[in-house]
Short mmCIF file of N, CA and C in Angstrom, two decimals:
data_model
loop_
_atom_site.label_atom_id
_atom_site.label_comp_id
_atom_site.label_asym_id
_atom_site.label_seq_id
_atom_site.Cartn_x
_atom_site.Cartn_y
_atom_site.Cartn_z
N MET A 285 -163.36 19.21 23.32
CA MET A 285 -162.47 20.03 24.10
C MET A 285 -162.44 21.31 22.86
N LYS A 286 -162.36 22.37 23.78
CA LYS A 286 -162.38 23.71 22.57
C LYS A 286 -160.76 23.59 22.27
N LYS A 287 -160.77 24.26 21.04
CA LYS A 287 -159.58 24.59 20.29
C LYS A 287 -158.73 25.60 21.24
N ASP A 288 -157.34 25.10 21.21
CA ASP A 288 -156.16 25.72 22.17
C ASP A 288 -156.63 25.85 23.54
N ALA A 289 -157.39 24.63 24.22
CA ALA A 289 -157.60 24.87 25.55
C ALA A 289 -156.29 24.68 26.21
N PRO A 290 -156.36 25.55 27.37
CA PRO A 290 -155.18 25.56 28.23
C PRO A 290 -155.22 24.27 29.44
N ALA A 291 -153.78 23.92 29.44
CA ALA A 291 -153.72 22.47 30.31
C ALA A 291 -153.12 22.85 31.42
N LEU A 292 -153.62 22.02 32.75
CA LEU A 292 -153.22 22.41 34.01
C LEU A 292 -152.40 21.13 34.09
N ILE A 293 -151.06 21.37 34.85
CA ILE A 293 -150.20 20.16 34.98
C ILE A 293 -149.84 20.42 36.59
N LEU A 294 -150.03 19.49 36.91
CA LEU A 294 -150.18 19.36 38.55
C LEU A 294 -148.82 18.32 38.58
N ILE A 295 -147.54 19.15 39.37
CA ILE A 295 -146.63 18.63 39.46
C ILE A 295 -146.32 17.72 40.87
N ASP A 296 -145.92 16.41 41.07
CA ASP A 296 -145.63 15.74 42.42
C ASP A 296 -146.47 16.10 43.44
N ILE A 297 -147.75 16.17 43.40
CA ILE A 297 -148.30 16.45 44.59
C ILE A 297 -148.55 15.15 45.43
N GLN A 298 -147.77 14.65 46.04
CA GLN A 298 -147.82 13.43 46.66
C GLN A 298 -147.69 13.44 48.09
N LYS A 299 -147.88 12.15 48.71
CA LYS A 299 -147.93 12.23 49.89
C LYS A 299 -146.68 12.12 50.93
N GLY A 300 -145.66 11.86 50.12
CA GLY A 300 -144.11 11.73 50.77
C GLY A 300 -143.79 13.18 51.23
N PHE A 301 -144.49 14.26 50.56
CA PHE A 301 -144.09 15.75 50.71
C PHE A 301 -144.73 16.18 52.10
N ASP A 302 -145.59 15.64 52.75
CA ASP A 302 -146.24 15.70 54.09
C ASP A 302 -145.22 15.60 55.06
N ASN A 303 -144.06 14.95 54.87
CA ASN A 303 -143.09 14.82 55.71
C ASN A 303 -142.16 15.86 55.78
N ILE A 304 -142.14 17.00 56.34
CA ILE A 304 -141.50 18.11 56.48
C ILE A 304 -140.32 17.97 56.85
N GLU A 305 -139.93 17.37 57.80
CA GLU A 305 -138.65 16.81 58.48
C GLU A 305 -137.67 16.58 57.64
N TYR A 306 -138.17 15.58 56.55
CA TYR A 306 -137.52 14.67 55.70
C TYR A 306 -136.84 15.68 54.77
N TRP A 307 -137.63 16.66 54.16
CA TRP A 307 -137.29 17.62 53.24
C TRP A 307 -136.60 19.00 53.65
N GLY A 308 -136.40 19.12 54.65
CA GLY A 308 -135.62 20.26 55.24
C GLY A 308 -136.00 20.88 56.71
N GLY A 309 -137.28 20.51 57.13
CA GLY A 309 -137.67 21.15 58.55
C GLY A 309 -138.63 22.16 58.54
N GLU A 310 -138.74 23.04 57.36
CA GLU A 310 -139.75 24.01 57.13
C GLU A 310 -140.21 23.99 55.77
N ARG A 311 -141.26 24.38 55.87
CA ARG A 311 -142.21 24.41 54.36
C ARG A 311 -143.06 25.68 54.33
N ASN A 312 -143.18 26.34 53.28
CA ASN A 312 -143.83 27.54 53.12
C ASN A 312 -145.23 26.87 52.53
N ASN A 313 -146.10 28.07 52.43
CA ASN A 313 -147.42 27.94 51.59
C ASN A 313 -148.46 26.71 51.89
N ARG A 314 -148.81 26.62 53.07
CA ARG A 314 -149.21 25.46 53.50
C ARG A 314 -150.65 25.42 52.66
N GLU A 315 -151.44 26.35 51.82
CA GLU A 315 -152.36 26.16 51.22
C GLU A 315 -152.23 25.98 49.69
N ALA A 316 -150.74 25.20 49.48
CA ALA A 316 -150.47 25.08 48.03
C ALA A 316 -151.63 23.81 47.33
N GLU A 317 -151.59 22.96 48.26
CA GLU A 317 -152.50 21.97 47.59
C GLU A 317 -154.01 22.34 47.35
N LYS A 318 -154.49 22.73 48.43
CA LYS A 318 -155.82 23.28 48.59
C LYS A 318 -155.86 24.27 47.21
N ASN A 319 -154.84 25.19 46.86
CA ASN A 319 -155.31 25.90 45.74
C ASN A 319 -155.26 25.22 44.66
N ALA A 320 -154.42 24.07 44.50
CA ALA A 320 -154.13 23.32 43.46
C ALA A 320 -155.56 22.41 42.94
N SER A 321 -156.32 22.11 44.19
CA SER A 321 -157.42 21.52 44.18
C SER A 321 -158.31 22.34 43.51
N LYS A 322 -158.32 23.43 43.84
CA LYS A 322 -159.45 24.28 43.25
C LYS A 322 -159.22 24.59 41.82
N LEU A 323 -158.01 24.72 41.53
CA LEU A 323 -157.65 24.92 39.84
C LEU A 323 -158.30 23.61 39.20
N LEU A 324 -157.81 22.48 39.80
CA LEU A 324 -158.15 21.15 39.11
C LEU A 324 -159.75 20.89 39.29
N GLU A 325 -160.48 21.41 40.05
CA GLU A 325 -161.76 21.42 40.18
C GLU A 325 -162.45 22.12 39.05
N LEU A 326 -161.60 23.45 38.82
CA LEU A 326 -162.09 24.17 37.68
C LEU A 326 -161.93 23.72 36.45
N TRP A 327 -160.74 23.16 36.32
CA TRP A 327 -160.67 22.41 34.89
C TRP A 327 -161.42 21.43 34.56
N ARG A 328 -161.91 20.57 35.65
CA ARG A 328 -162.77 19.62 35.44
C ARG A 328 -163.94 19.87 35.09
N GLU A 329 -164.47 21.15 35.94
CA GLU A 329 -166.02 21.83 35.28
C GLU A 329 -165.91 22.12 33.83
N LYS A 330 -164.73 22.67 33.28
CA LYS A 330 -164.70 23.20 32.01
C LYS A 330 -164.22 22.23 31.06
N GLY A 331 -164.00 21.03 31.49
CA GLY A 331 -163.69 19.88 30.71
C GLY A 331 -162.47 20.18 29.72
N LEU A 332 -161.44 20.87 30.35
CA LEU A 332 -160.06 21.34 30.19
C LEU A 332 -159.04 20.32 30.36
N PRO A 333 -157.89 20.06 29.55
CA PRO A 333 -157.15 18.98 29.90
C PRO A 333 -156.23 19.09 30.95
N VAL A 334 -155.84 17.81 31.82
CA VAL A 334 -155.24 17.86 32.73
C VAL A 334 -154.26 16.80 33.03
N PHE A 335 -153.06 17.03 33.54
CA PHE A 335 -151.90 16.13 33.45
C PHE A 335 -151.32 16.14 34.71
N HIS A 336 -151.46 14.98 35.52
CA HIS A 336 -150.63 14.60 36.94
C HIS A 336 -149.32 13.95 36.54
N VAL A 337 -148.46 14.71 37.35
CA VAL A 337 -146.97 14.29 37.01
C VAL A 337 -146.55 13.58 38.55
N GLN A 338 -146.01 12.52 38.44
CA GLN A 338 -145.78 11.63 39.68
C GLN A 338 -144.10 11.31 39.50
N HIS A 339 -143.78 11.88 40.76
CA HIS A 339 -142.16 11.63 40.86
C HIS A 339 -141.99 10.21 41.26
N CYS A 340 -141.30 9.41 40.61
CA CYS A 340 -141.07 7.90 41.10
C CYS A 340 -139.45 7.84 40.96
N SER A 341 -139.08 8.03 42.34
CA SER A 341 -137.44 8.19 42.58
C SER A 341 -136.72 7.05 42.42
N SER A 342 -135.69 6.95 41.65
CA SER A 342 -134.92 5.45 41.63
C SER A 342 -134.17 5.24 42.86
N ASN A 343 -134.49 5.95 43.71
CA ASN A 343 -133.66 5.69 45.37
C ASN A 343 -134.75 4.92 46.03
N PRO A 344 -134.57 3.49 46.55
CA PRO A 344 -135.42 2.65 47.21
C PRO A 344 -135.39 3.42 48.61
N LYS A 345 -134.70 4.14 49.29
CA LYS A 345 -135.13 4.78 50.58
C LYS A 345 -135.82 6.38 50.50
N SER A 346 -136.13 6.62 49.24
CA SER A 346 -136.64 7.74 49.14
C SER A 346 -138.24 7.61 49.36
N LEU A 347 -138.73 8.84 49.83
CA LEU A 347 -140.25 8.60 50.36
C LEU A 347 -141.04 8.56 49.05
N LEU A 348 -140.64 9.03 47.73
CA LEU A 348 -141.25 9.04 46.47
C LEU A 348 -141.08 7.82 45.86
N HIS A 349 -140.12 6.90 46.17
CA HIS A 349 -139.94 5.80 45.32
C HIS A 349 -141.30 5.05 45.37
N HIS A 350 -141.45 4.41 44.26
CA HIS A 350 -142.86 3.81 43.91
C HIS A 350 -143.13 2.55 44.97
N THR A 351 -142.38 2.17 45.76
CA THR A 351 -142.72 0.96 46.67
C THR A 351 -143.19 1.74 48.10
N ASN A 352 -142.78 2.81 48.37
CA ASN A 352 -143.19 3.81 49.44
C ASN A 352 -144.65 4.25 49.39
N PRO A 353 -145.39 4.44 50.38
CA PRO A 353 -146.59 5.03 50.43
C PRO A 353 -146.74 6.27 50.00
N GLY A 354 -145.46 7.07 50.12
CA GLY A 354 -145.42 8.62 49.95
C GLY A 354 -145.48 8.94 48.47
N ASN A 355 -145.13 7.76 47.60
CA ASN A 355 -145.39 8.00 46.05
C ASN A 355 -146.87 8.40 45.61
N GLN A 356 -147.71 8.09 46.52
CA GLN A 356 -148.98 8.17 46.10
C GLN A 356 -149.47 9.60 45.99
N PHE A 357 -150.48 10.02 45.22
CA PHE A 357 -150.92 10.97 45.00
C PHE A 357 -151.73 11.59 46.44
N GLN A 358 -151.52 12.91 46.49
CA GLN A 358 -152.31 13.36 48.14
C GLN A 358 -154.05 13.24 47.38
N ASP A 359 -154.77 12.63 48.58
CA ASP A 359 -156.13 12.65 48.08
C ASP A 359 -156.84 13.97 47.51
N ILE A 360 -156.44 15.23 48.03
CA ILE A 360 -156.93 16.35 47.67
C ILE A 360 -156.99 16.49 45.88
N VAL A 361 -155.88 16.17 45.36
CA VAL A 361 -155.76 16.12 43.97
C VAL A 361 -155.63 14.64 43.37
N ARG A 362 -156.13 13.80 43.79
CA ARG A 362 -156.11 12.25 43.30
C ARG A 362 -156.77 12.56 41.92
N PRO A 363 -156.02 11.83 40.91
CA PRO A 363 -156.25 12.05 39.38
C PRO A 363 -157.68 11.23 39.23
N ALA A 364 -158.51 11.72 38.12
CA ALA A 364 -159.74 11.01 37.99
C ALA A 364 -159.05 9.77 36.72
N LEU A 365 -159.90 8.48 36.62
CA LEU A 365 -159.73 7.74 35.54
C LEU A 365 -159.21 8.23 34.32
N HIS A 366 -159.72 9.21 33.87
CA HIS A 366 -159.26 9.59 32.31
C HIS A 366 -158.24 10.59 32.27
N GLU A 367 -157.78 11.00 33.42
CA GLU A 367 -156.56 12.03 33.65
C GLU A 367 -155.55 11.28 33.30
N PRO A 368 -154.35 11.65 32.46
CA PRO A 368 -153.12 11.08 32.27
C PRO A 368 -152.26 11.39 33.60
N ILE A 369 -151.53 10.29 34.13
CA ILE A 369 -150.43 10.38 34.57
C ILE A 369 -149.09 10.09 34.17
N ILE A 370 -148.32 11.14 34.48
CA ILE A 370 -147.06 11.28 33.78
C ILE A 370 -145.88 10.65 34.97
N LYS A 371 -145.49 9.61 34.46
CA LYS A 371 -144.41 9.24 35.78
C LYS A 371 -142.98 9.52 35.34
N LYS A 372 -142.35 10.08 36.24
CA LYS A 372 -141.05 10.68 35.84
C LYS A 372 -139.89 10.44 37.18
N ASN A 373 -138.74 10.14 36.75
CA ASN A 373 -137.59 10.19 37.96
C ASN A 373 -136.51 11.24 37.71
N VAL A 374 -136.49 12.22 37.07
CA VAL A 374 -135.80 13.69 37.17
C VAL A 374 -136.50 14.78 37.48
N ASN A 375 -136.19 15.63 37.58
CA ASN A 375 -136.81 17.10 37.83
C ASN A 375 -137.85 17.30 36.88
N SER A 376 -137.51 17.41 35.62
CA SER A 376 -138.38 17.90 34.43
C SER A 376 -139.52 16.88 34.27
N ALA A 377 -140.77 17.44 34.01
CA ALA A 377 -141.70 16.27 33.60
C ALA A 377 -141.66 16.04 32.34
N PHE A 378 -140.96 16.66 31.40
CA PHE A 378 -140.69 16.55 29.95
C PHE A 378 -139.33 15.56 29.62
N ILE A 379 -138.55 15.14 30.65
CA ILE A 379 -137.53 14.25 30.11
C ILE A 379 -137.77 12.58 30.63
N GLY A 380 -137.67 11.80 29.63
CA GLY A 380 -138.10 10.51 29.88
C GLY A 380 -139.49 10.51 30.08
N THR A 381 -140.32 11.40 29.36
CA THR A 381 -141.77 10.63 29.47
C THR A 381 -142.13 11.36 28.40
N ASN A 382 -143.65 11.08 27.87
CA ASN A 382 -144.43 11.51 26.87
C ASN A 382 -145.26 12.71 26.91
N LEU A 383 -145.05 13.63 27.88
CA LEU A 383 -145.53 14.83 28.28
C LEU A 383 -145.86 15.65 27.18
N LYS A 384 -144.35 15.99 26.46
CA LYS A 384 -144.59 16.90 25.21
C LYS A 384 -145.52 16.36 24.38
N GLU A 385 -145.09 15.11 23.81
CA GLU A 385 -145.92 14.52 22.84
C GLU A 385 -147.57 14.69 22.96
N GLN A 386 -148.09 14.38 24.20
CA GLN A 386 -149.39 14.51 24.59
C GLN A 386 -149.87 15.98 24.37
N ILE A 387 -149.27 16.86 24.71
CA ILE A 387 -149.47 18.22 24.86
C ILE A 387 -149.63 18.64 23.53
N ASP A 388 -148.50 18.40 22.49
CA ASP A 388 -148.37 18.54 21.11
C ASP A 388 -149.69 17.93 20.32
N HIS A 389 -149.99 16.68 20.70
CA HIS A 389 -150.89 15.88 19.91
C HIS A 389 -152.16 16.53 20.38
N LEU A 390 -152.55 17.17 21.30
CA LEU A 390 -153.89 17.82 21.57
C LEU A 390 -153.68 19.40 21.17
N LYS A 391 -152.64 20.16 20.67
CA LYS A 391 -152.74 21.05 19.99
C LYS A 391 -152.62 22.20 21.08
N ILE A 392 -151.91 21.90 22.18
CA ILE A 392 -152.19 22.65 23.43
C ILE A 392 -151.15 23.75 23.25
N THR A 393 -151.12 24.96 23.63
CA THR A 393 -150.02 25.84 23.53
C THR A 393 -150.02 26.73 25.15
N LYS A 394 -150.68 26.49 25.71
CA LYS A 394 -150.79 27.17 26.93
C LYS A 394 -150.86 26.04 28.07
N LEU A 395 -150.03 26.56 29.11
CA LEU A 395 -149.63 25.66 30.35
C LEU A 395 -149.82 26.33 31.56
N PHE A 396 -150.51 25.81 32.50
CA PHE A 396 -150.82 26.46 33.81
C PHE A 396 -150.01 25.36 34.67
N ILE A 397 -149.29 25.24 35.36
CA ILE A 397 -147.97 24.81 36.31
C ILE A 397 -148.50 24.96 37.73
N VAL A 398 -148.73 23.81 38.47
CA VAL A 398 -148.63 23.71 39.86
C VAL A 398 -148.00 22.74 40.64
N GLY A 399 -147.80 22.92 42.03
CA GLY A 399 -147.32 21.59 42.46
C GLY A 399 -146.10 21.80 43.21
N LEU A 400 -145.31 20.56 43.55
CA LEU A 400 -144.31 20.67 44.53
C LEU A 400 -142.97 20.12 43.70
N THR A 401 -141.73 20.56 44.05
CA THR A 401 -141.66 21.74 44.97
C THR A 401 -141.08 22.87 43.97
N THR A 402 -141.25 24.19 44.59
CA THR A 402 -141.08 25.18 43.48
C THR A 402 -139.74 25.33 42.67
N ASP A 403 -138.55 25.42 43.53
CA ASP A 403 -137.40 25.33 43.19
C ASP A 403 -136.60 23.98 42.54
N HIS A 404 -137.24 22.69 42.65
CA HIS A 404 -136.95 21.81 41.90
C HIS A 404 -137.88 21.51 40.96
N CYS A 405 -138.79 20.50 40.88
CA CYS A 405 -139.51 19.85 39.78
C CYS A 405 -140.27 20.55 39.03
N VAL A 406 -141.07 21.87 39.82
CA VAL A 406 -141.80 22.88 39.35
C VAL A 406 -140.79 23.90 38.38
N SER A 407 -139.76 24.38 39.08
CA SER A 407 -139.15 25.22 38.37
C SER A 407 -138.40 24.61 36.93
N THR A 408 -137.82 23.27 36.99
CA THR A 408 -137.35 22.78 36.01
C THR A 408 -138.29 22.39 34.71
N THR A 409 -139.55 22.04 35.25
CA THR A 409 -140.61 21.61 34.21
C THR A 409 -141.24 23.23 33.65
N THR A 410 -141.22 24.01 34.48
CA THR A 410 -141.62 25.48 33.93
C THR A 410 -140.22 26.07 32.98
N ARG A 411 -138.94 25.83 33.31
CA ARG A 411 -138.07 26.27 32.42
C ARG A 411 -138.28 25.51 31.09
N MET A 412 -138.38 24.24 30.85
CA MET A 412 -138.35 23.67 29.86
C MET A 412 -139.46 24.12 29.05
N ALA A 413 -140.81 24.16 29.85
CA ALA A 413 -142.14 24.56 29.24
C ALA A 413 -141.73 25.92 28.31
N GLY A 414 -141.06 26.86 28.81
CA GLY A 414 -140.80 27.81 28.13
C GLY A 414 -139.92 27.84 27.37
N ASN A 415 -138.87 27.26 27.50
CA ASN A 415 -138.01 26.76 26.32
C ASN A 415 -138.54 26.49 25.23
N PHE A 416 -139.74 25.20 25.23
CA PHE A 416 -140.30 24.79 24.15
C PHE A 416 -141.30 25.49 23.27
N GLY A 417 -141.39 26.90 24.30
CA GLY A 417 -142.60 27.93 23.61
C GLY A 417 -143.57 27.87 23.81
N TYR A 418 -144.29 27.04 24.91
CA TYR A 418 -145.53 27.21 25.50
C TYR A 418 -145.46 28.48 26.00
N GLU A 419 -146.87 29.09 26.10
CA GLU A 419 -147.08 30.38 26.89
C GLU A 419 -147.50 29.51 28.20
N THR A 420 -146.59 29.85 29.12
CA THR A 420 -146.72 29.16 30.66
C THR A 420 -146.83 29.92 31.55
N PHE A 421 -147.83 29.42 32.77
CA PHE A 421 -148.18 30.42 33.64
C PHE A 421 -147.85 29.39 34.86
N LEU A 422 -147.16 29.98 35.85
CA LEU A 422 -146.97 29.35 37.23
C LEU A 422 -147.64 30.00 38.13
N VAL A 423 -148.38 28.94 38.95
CA VAL A 423 -149.30 29.51 39.84
C VAL A 423 -148.60 29.56 41.34
N SER A 424 -148.31 30.75 41.61
CA SER A 424 -147.42 31.08 42.81
C SER A 424 -148.18 30.55 44.01
N ASP A 425 -149.13 30.63 44.39
CA ASP A 425 -149.96 30.13 45.62
C ASP A 425 -150.48 28.63 45.63
N ALA A 426 -150.16 28.04 44.36
CA ALA A 426 -150.31 26.45 44.19
C ALA A 426 -148.88 25.87 44.13
N THR A 427 -148.09 26.40 44.62
CA THR A 427 -146.84 25.89 44.56
C THR A 427 -146.27 26.02 46.12
N ALA A 428 -145.11 25.15 46.39
CA ALA A 428 -144.54 25.28 47.62
C ALA A 428 -143.06 24.63 47.61
N THR A 429 -142.19 25.12 48.93
CA THR A 429 -141.24 24.09 48.95
C THR A 429 -140.70 24.10 50.15
N PHE A 430 -139.39 23.77 50.45
CA PHE A 430 -138.82 23.75 51.98
C PHE A 430 -137.46 24.52 52.00
N SER A 431 -137.36 24.57 53.56
CA SER A 431 -136.00 25.25 53.54
C SER A 431 -134.73 24.56 53.10
N LYS A 432 -133.92 25.37 52.73
CA LYS A 432 -132.48 24.40 52.46
C LYS A 432 -131.34 25.17 53.08
N LYS A 433 -130.34 24.25 53.20
CA LYS A 433 -128.94 24.52 53.69
C LYS A 433 -127.97 24.82 52.46
N GLY A 434 -127.65 25.83 52.48
CA GLY A 434 -126.48 26.34 51.48
C GLY A 434 -124.98 25.44 51.57
N PHE A 435 -124.43 25.84 50.61
CA PHE A 435 -123.05 25.00 50.38
C PHE A 435 -122.47 25.32 51.45
N ASP A 436 -122.22 26.59 51.99
CA ASP A 436 -121.78 27.05 53.14
C ASP A 436 -122.23 27.05 54.57
N GLY A 437 -123.46 26.27 54.75
CA GLY A 437 -123.96 25.77 55.66
C GLY A 437 -125.12 26.88 56.21
N GLN A 438 -125.12 27.94 55.54
CA GLN A 438 -126.10 28.76 56.13
C GLN A 438 -127.54 28.20 55.34
N ASN A 439 -128.62 28.35 56.55
CA ASN A 439 -129.84 27.91 56.25
C ASN A 439 -130.62 29.36 55.52
N TYR A 440 -131.46 28.61 54.59
CA TYR A 440 -132.33 29.96 53.86
C TYR A 440 -133.78 29.31 54.08
N SER A 441 -134.49 30.25 54.40
CA SER A 441 -135.94 29.82 54.64
C SER A 441 -136.90 29.45 53.44
N ALA A 442 -137.91 28.63 53.44
CA ALA A 442 -138.78 28.04 52.48
C ALA A 442 -139.28 29.35 51.75
N GLN A 443 -139.75 30.18 52.54
CA GLN A 443 -140.36 31.42 51.74
C GLN A 443 -139.29 32.09 50.98
N LEU A 444 -138.11 32.31 51.24
CA LEU A 444 -137.11 33.00 50.52
C LEU A 444 -136.54 31.97 49.42
N ILE A 445 -136.56 30.71 49.47
CA ILE A 445 -136.35 29.58 48.63
C ILE A 445 -137.71 29.90 47.40
N HIS A 446 -138.60 29.88 47.90
CA HIS A 446 -139.85 30.10 47.08
C HIS A 446 -139.80 31.24 46.12
N GLU A 447 -139.66 32.31 46.96
CA GLU A 447 -139.79 33.81 46.37
C GLU A 447 -138.82 34.03 45.09
N THR A 448 -137.54 33.45 45.51
CA THR A 448 -136.23 33.41 44.48
C THR A 448 -136.57 32.57 43.30
N ALA A 449 -137.21 31.51 43.53
CA ALA A 449 -137.32 30.44 42.64
C ALA A 449 -138.34 31.24 41.52
N LEU A 450 -139.69 31.52 42.09
CA LEU A 450 -140.49 32.67 41.35
C LEU A 450 -139.97 33.48 40.83
N ALA A 451 -138.98 34.59 41.34
CA ALA A 451 -138.63 35.62 40.64
C ALA A 451 -137.38 35.49 39.49
N SER A 452 -136.79 34.23 39.68
CA SER A 452 -135.79 33.72 38.56
C SER A 452 -136.84 33.12 37.26
N LEU A 453 -138.07 32.86 37.51
CA LEU A 453 -139.10 32.16 36.37
C LEU A 453 -139.64 33.29 35.65
N HIS A 454 -140.26 34.41 36.40
CA HIS A 454 -141.29 35.33 36.11
C HIS A 454 -140.76 36.16 34.82
N GLU A 455 -141.34 36.25 33.74
CA GLU A 455 -141.16 36.99 32.70
C GLU A 455 -140.16 36.56 32.08
N GLU A 456 -139.18 35.43 32.45
CA GLU A 456 -138.04 34.76 31.45
C GLU A 456 -138.66 33.40 31.00
N PHE A 457 -139.28 32.73 31.94
CA PHE A 457 -139.82 31.29 31.52
C PHE A 457 -141.55 31.25 31.41
N ALA A 458 -141.94 32.09 32.34
CA ALA A 458 -143.25 32.17 32.52
C ALA A 458 -144.03 33.09 33.16
N THR A 459 -145.17 33.42 33.24
CA THR A 459 -145.97 34.34 34.00
C THR A 459 -146.47 33.93 35.26
N VAL A 460 -145.97 34.41 36.11
CA VAL A 460 -146.26 33.82 37.61
C VAL A 460 -147.74 34.69 37.87
N VAL A 461 -148.70 33.91 38.26
CA VAL A 461 -149.86 34.53 38.43
C VAL A 461 -150.44 33.64 39.98
N LYS A 462 -151.55 34.23 40.47
CA LYS A 462 -152.22 33.20 41.44
C LYS A 462 -153.39 32.83 41.32
N THR A 463 -153.93 31.80 42.22
CA THR A 463 -155.21 31.01 41.74
C THR A 463 -156.34 32.07 41.44
N ASN A 464 -156.60 32.91 42.43
CA ASN A 464 -157.79 33.82 42.16
C ASN A 464 -157.82 34.69 40.70
N PHE A 465 -156.63 34.88 40.27
CA PHE A 465 -156.54 35.50 39.10
C PHE A 465 -157.18 34.66 37.93
N ILE A 466 -156.57 33.62 38.29
CA ILE A 466 -156.96 32.64 36.98
C ILE A 466 -158.47 32.24 36.96
N ARG A 467 -159.05 32.07 38.25
CA ARG A 467 -160.45 31.94 38.69
C ARG A 467 -161.25 33.04 37.93
N GLN A 468 -160.70 34.40 38.17
CA GLN A 468 -161.64 35.32 38.03
C GLN A 468 -161.22 36.12 36.45
N ASN A 469 -160.08 35.68 35.85
CA ASN A 469 -159.77 36.42 34.58
C ASN A 469 -159.74 35.83 33.31
N LEU A 470 -158.45 34.54 33.76
CA LEU A 470 -158.02 33.83 32.55
C LEU A 470 -159.03 32.84 31.73
N LEU A 471 -159.82 32.15 32.68
CA LEU A 471 -160.79 31.27 32.16
C LEU A 471 -162.25 31.69 32.11
N MET A 472 -162.63 32.70 32.14
CA MET A 472 -164.06 33.08 32.03
C MET A 472 -164.64 32.91 30.53
#
């Protein structure tokens, strides 16, 4: 691996997120997993570091609990044998895991983050990555989320939730980019 190779972090791209009704009834960016897969293929071709994050809910009724088939990674981004799997049970991939230690051991300073969901685990992990001082890139079209009901009962669309999460992160915790930008510019 070349010095200062950028890492790809794939967050919670798990089968349980296929159940849209369970998570809010509406989802944006149906191409997120396909774009994440394109980036994973690119990282593999270039021999760059990849980390798969798996949410293992502590709630036995959750689709993401380890006893539920929804806990499994989606086939499109299934980890290769040599790629590390980081298991977590909170929103941040850095809390209760050794992700930071693995990244630092490899002397990685640049992170590209993709996955589900934009406003929860992706956002929390991105915020922590930025606070740890990593040069962090969040890939907007390789992330997605679900609609939410506000504290006052108002419904917020998945696209609005996605866009406001990205707006809150851009140029504060990360640089928000798109898949094609990375493929054309950053890894050539």
